[in-house]
Amino acid sequence: MRVCIHRGAKEIGGSCVELESQGKRILLDLGLPLDAENNDVRYLPDIKGLDGSDPSFLGILISHPHVDHFGLLSHISEDISVGMGAAARRILKAAAPFMPCKWPAPDHGWDYESEVPFEIGPFTITPYLVDHSAYDAYALLIEADGKRLFYSGDFRAHGRKGKLFDRMIANPPENIDVMLLEGSSLGRLDDDKQFPTESDIEARFEKAFRDAG
Ligand SMILES: [Zn+2]
């Protein structure tokens, strides 16, 4: 299995990783860079098969429904299969009529079920539901050619699904050869500080609403 990080290693978001095995290829995420002026086709990485013309390109796996992970799907062929959480797919579809731009709402591909593996050509994919501010977010374990790559996607430990993080730490996927780990907030706080939990923020909102006239 070969890996090419097209975008996301030197910036937050815009994530796009290409995997190749036995002449077949898939993508992990196809995000719009956060500093893009608009969702323009010029931001699309130069990857063979995004126009649907290359049978060696098998599809795209989206980790979660945030624009910096799926936004550039606007510019690819509708023939390309796109994997994501079933709820994430429904959210994109429901949002589409309200969006001013060409909003990507892929209607065919693989619907993830947490910890249930599925195959795409030579790749075996196991999604893991994670805690993140986007609903229905997943980390992805990809196996091919006897190698195991773990792609964390965006995640956190202090949200409503924080238990999923604890569960992953207590029982992580084993024998990983390569890990691609999101880390956009690793250095934002001093060591003795913590982000508030989502429940803390809910309580603050509740108080603000009660106190308002
Ligand atoms: Zn995200």
Short mmCIF file of C-alpha atoms and ligand atoms in Angstrom, two decimals:
data_model
loop_
_atom_site.label_atom_id
_atom_site.label_comp_id
_atom_site.label_asym_id
_atom_site.label_seq_id
_atom_site.Cartn_x
_atom_site.Cartn_y
_atom_site.Cartn_z
CA MET A 1 0.00 0.00 0.00
CA ARG A 2 1.31 3.42 -0.92
CA VAL A 3 0.18 6.72 0.63
CA CYS A 4 0.26 10.23 -0.77
CA ILE A 5 -0.86 13.17 1.37
CA HIS A 6 -2.09 15.74 -1.14
CA ARG A 7 -3.17 18.31 1.44
CA GLY A 8 -3.67 18.71 5.17
CA ALA A 9 -0.18 18.00 6.51
CA LYS A 10 0.92 21.65 6.74
CA GLU A 11 -2.40 23.32 7.41
CA ILE A 12 -5.62 22.76 9.31
CA GLY A 13 -8.24 21.16 7.07
CA GLY A 14 -8.30 20.78 3.31
CA SER A 15 -7.51 17.15 4.05
CA CYS A 16 -6.90 14.77 1.15
CA VAL A 17 -4.93 11.51 1.21
CA GLU A 18 -4.59 9.10 -1.71
CA LEU A 19 -4.01 5.38 -1.12
CA GLU A 20 -2.86 2.92 -3.74
CA SER A 21 -2.76 -0.87 -3.65
CA GLN A 22 -2.40 -3.34 -6.51
CA GLY A 23 -2.95 -0.58 -9.05
CA LYS A 24 -6.23 0.53 -7.44
CA ARG A 25 -6.73 3.83 -5.64
CA ILE A 26 -9.05 5.47 -3.12
CA LEU A 27 -9.08 8.86 -1.40
CA LEU A 28 -9.53 9.70 2.25
CA ASP A 29 -11.40 13.02 2.34
CA LEU A 30 -11.51 15.73 -0.32
CA GLY A 31 -11.65 18.87 1.77
CA LEU A 32 -11.87 22.51 0.78
CA PRO A 33 -8.93 24.43 2.34
CA LEU A 34 -10.13 26.64 5.19
CA ASP A 35 -8.36 29.65 3.66
CA ALA A 36 -9.98 29.18 0.23
CA GLU A 37 -11.77 32.32 -1.00
CA ASN A 38 -14.65 30.22 -2.34
CA ASN A 39 -15.34 26.64 -3.39
CA ASP A 40 -13.52 26.96 -6.70
CA VAL A 41 -12.42 24.05 -8.87
CA ARG A 42 -8.88 25.46 -8.86
CA TYR A 43 -8.45 24.05 -5.33
CA LEU A 44 -9.07 20.49 -6.56
CA PRO A 45 -5.85 18.43 -6.18
CA ASP A 46 -4.53 16.95 -9.42
CA ILE A 47 -5.65 13.33 -8.93
CA LYS A 48 -6.34 10.97 -11.82
CA GLY A 49 -9.92 9.75 -12.06
CA LEU A 50 -11.89 12.49 -10.31
CA ASP A 51 -13.75 12.98 -13.61
CA GLY A 52 -14.96 9.36 -13.39
CA SER A 53 -12.92 8.24 -16.40
CA ASP A 54 -10.37 5.99 -14.67
CA PRO A 55 -11.44 2.49 -13.56
CA SER A 56 -8.42 2.25 -11.24
CA PHE A 57 -10.00 4.97 -9.08
CA LEU A 58 -12.49 3.18 -6.82
CA GLY A 59 -13.99 5.95 -4.70
CA ILE A 60 -13.70 8.45 -1.89
CA LEU A 61 -14.12 7.92 1.84
CA ILE A 62 -15.24 11.00 3.76
CA SER A 63 -14.45 11.02 7.48
CA HIS A 64 -17.13 13.54 8.51
CA PRO A 65 -19.41 16.28 7.17
CA HIS A 66 -17.22 19.37 7.63
CA VAL A 67 -16.46 21.39 4.50
CA ASP A 68 -12.69 21.17 5.04
CA HIS A 69 -13.06 17.39 4.67
CA PHE A 70 -15.67 17.02 1.89
CA GLY A 71 -16.17 20.42 0.19
CA LEU A 72 -14.32 19.68 -3.05
CA LEU A 73 -16.72 16.83 -3.84
CA SER A 74 -18.60 19.65 -5.63
CA HIS A 75 -16.19 19.29 -8.53
CA ILE A 76 -16.01 15.55 -9.15
CA SER A 77 -18.03 13.23 -11.37
CA GLU A 78 -21.34 12.07 -9.87
CA ASP A 79 -20.42 8.56 -11.01
CA ILE A 80 -17.79 8.29 -8.29
CA SER A 81 -18.85 6.34 -5.20
CA VAL A 82 -18.51 8.21 -1.92
CA GLY A 83 -18.47 6.58 1.52
CA MET A 84 -19.62 8.33 4.69
CA GLY A 85 -21.87 7.85 7.67
CA ALA A 86 -25.50 7.29 6.68
CA ALA A 87 -26.63 10.18 8.89
CA ALA A 88 -23.89 12.44 7.48
CA ARG A 89 -25.17 11.68 3.97
CA ARG A 90 -28.73 12.56 5.00
CA ILE A 91 -27.51 15.84 6.54
CA LEU A 92 -25.71 16.87 3.34
CA LYS A 93 -28.79 16.04 1.27
CA ALA A 94 -31.11 17.97 3.59
CA ALA A 95 -28.80 21.01 3.53
CA ALA A 96 -28.37 21.10 -0.26
CA PRO A 97 -31.52 23.14 -1.14
CA PHE A 98 -30.47 25.89 1.26
CA MET A 99 -26.93 26.30 -0.06
CA PRO A 100 -26.17 29.01 -2.61
CA CYS A 101 -23.32 27.11 -4.25
CA LYS A 102 -23.12 23.69 -5.90
CA TRP A 103 -23.37 21.74 -2.66
CA PRO A 104 -22.03 18.19 -2.73
CA ALA A 105 -24.65 15.64 -1.66
CA PRO A 106 -23.34 12.31 -2.94
CA ASP A 107 -26.12 9.76 -3.18
CA HIS A 108 -24.27 6.50 -3.71
CA GLY A 109 -21.36 4.72 -2.11
CA TRP A 110 -20.71 3.04 1.22
CA ASP A 111 -22.66 3.86 4.39
CA TYR A 112 -20.42 3.39 7.42
CA GLU A 113 -21.41 1.31 10.39
CA SER A 114 -19.03 1.68 13.31
CA GLU A 115 -16.57 -1.19 13.61
CA VAL A 116 -18.14 -3.11 10.71
CA PRO A 117 -15.50 -3.72 8.00
CA PHE A 118 -16.25 -3.52 4.28
CA GLU A 119 -14.17 -3.99 1.16
CA ILE A 120 -13.35 -1.75 -1.77
CA GLY A 121 -11.20 -3.68 -4.24
CA PRO A 122 -7.96 -4.59 -2.41
CA PHE A 123 -8.79 -2.32 0.57
CA THR A 124 -10.59 -3.38 3.74
CA ILE A 125 -12.04 -0.43 5.62
CA THR A 126 -13.22 -0.36 9.23
CA PRO A 127 -14.88 2.87 10.38
CA TYR A 128 -14.83 3.89 14.05
CA LEU A 129 -17.40 6.40 15.27
CA VAL A 130 -15.60 9.27 17.04
CA ASP A 131 -16.49 12.29 19.17
CA HIS A 132 -16.36 15.46 17.04
CA SER A 133 -18.28 18.69 16.51
CA ALA A 134 -19.56 17.32 13.19
CA TYR A 135 -22.31 14.75 13.65
CA ASP A 136 -21.58 11.20 12.47
CA ALA A 137 -17.77 11.47 12.33
CA TYR A 138 -15.45 8.50 11.86
CA ALA A 139 -11.84 7.44 12.08
CA LEU A 140 -10.92 4.93 9.39
CA LEU A 141 -8.73 1.85 9.55
CA ILE A 142 -7.54 0.86 6.07
CA GLU A 143 -5.93 -2.52 5.42
CA ALA A 144 -4.24 -3.62 2.19
CA ASP A 145 -1.22 -5.70 1.20
CA GLY A 146 -0.81 -6.86 4.81
CA LYS A 147 -0.39 -3.27 6.05
CA ARG A 148 -2.66 -1.28 8.35
CA LEU A 149 -3.12 2.49 8.16
CA PHE A 150 -5.18 4.37 10.73
CA TYR A 151 -6.64 7.76 9.77
CA SER A 152 -8.03 9.54 12.80
CA GLY A 153 -10.14 12.15 11.03
CA ASP A 154 -11.08 15.07 13.29
CA PHE A 155 -11.92 14.08 16.84
CA ARG A 156 -12.05 15.39 20.38
CA ALA A 157 -12.52 13.97 23.86
CA HIS A 158 -14.72 16.55 25.55
CA GLY A 159 -17.99 16.36 23.61
CA ARG A 160 -21.24 14.45 24.02
CA LYS A 161 -19.62 11.31 22.62
CA GLY A 162 -16.40 11.68 24.67
CA LYS A 163 -16.79 8.08 25.83
CA LEU A 164 -15.87 6.95 22.33
CA PHE A 165 -12.45 8.54 22.78
CA ASP A 166 -11.93 6.77 26.12
CA ARG A 167 -13.01 3.52 24.50
CA MET A 168 -10.55 3.97 21.62
CA ILE A 169 -7.69 4.72 24.03
CA ALA A 170 -8.58 1.69 26.18
CA ASN A 171 -8.92 -0.62 23.20
CA PRO A 172 -7.10 0.80 20.17
CA PRO A 173 -6.83 -0.96 16.82
CA GLU A 174 -3.65 -3.02 17.00
CA ASN A 175 -0.54 -3.45 14.84
CA ILE A 176 -0.90 -0.15 13.02
CA ASP A 177 1.89 0.49 10.50
CA VAL A 178 1.04 4.13 9.75
CA MET A 179 -1.10 6.58 11.69
CA LEU A 180 -2.33 9.86 10.23
CA LEU A 181 -3.45 11.93 13.19
CA GLU A 182 -5.33 15.22 13.22
CA GLY A 183 -3.82 17.63 15.73
CA SER A 184 -5.08 21.13 15.09
CA SER A 185 -5.66 21.97 18.77
CA LEU A 186 -2.72 20.20 20.37
CA GLY A 187 -0.80 23.38 21.10
CA ARG A 188 -3.50 25.93 21.72
CA LEU A 189 -3.71 25.69 25.50
CA ASP A 190 -1.20 25.82 28.34
CA ASP A 191 -0.61 22.41 29.95
CA ASP A 192 -2.63 23.26 33.05
CA LYS A 193 -5.66 24.46 31.06
CA GLN A 194 -8.51 22.47 29.55
CA PHE A 195 -11.20 23.23 27.04
CA PRO A 196 -14.66 23.44 28.62
CA THR A 197 -16.83 20.41 28.01
CA GLU A 198 -19.85 20.64 25.77
CA SER A 199 -22.05 20.28 28.88
CA ASP A 200 -20.29 23.31 30.47
CA ILE A 201 -21.07 25.36 27.39
CA GLU A 202 -24.68 24.15 27.30
CA ALA A 203 -25.06 25.27 30.91
CA ARG A 204 -23.64 28.70 30.03
CA PHE A 205 -26.03 29.04 27.12
CA GLU A 206 -28.95 28.04 29.31
CA LYS A 207 -28.02 30.71 31.83
CA ALA A 208 -27.59 33.33 29.08
CA PHE A 209 -31.02 32.49 27.65
CA ARG A 210 -32.66 32.59 31.09
CA ASP A 211 -31.03 35.92 31.95
CA ALA A 212 -32.06 37.53 28.67
CA GLY A 213 -35.25 39.54 28.48
ZN ZN B 1 -14.07 18.55 11.47
#
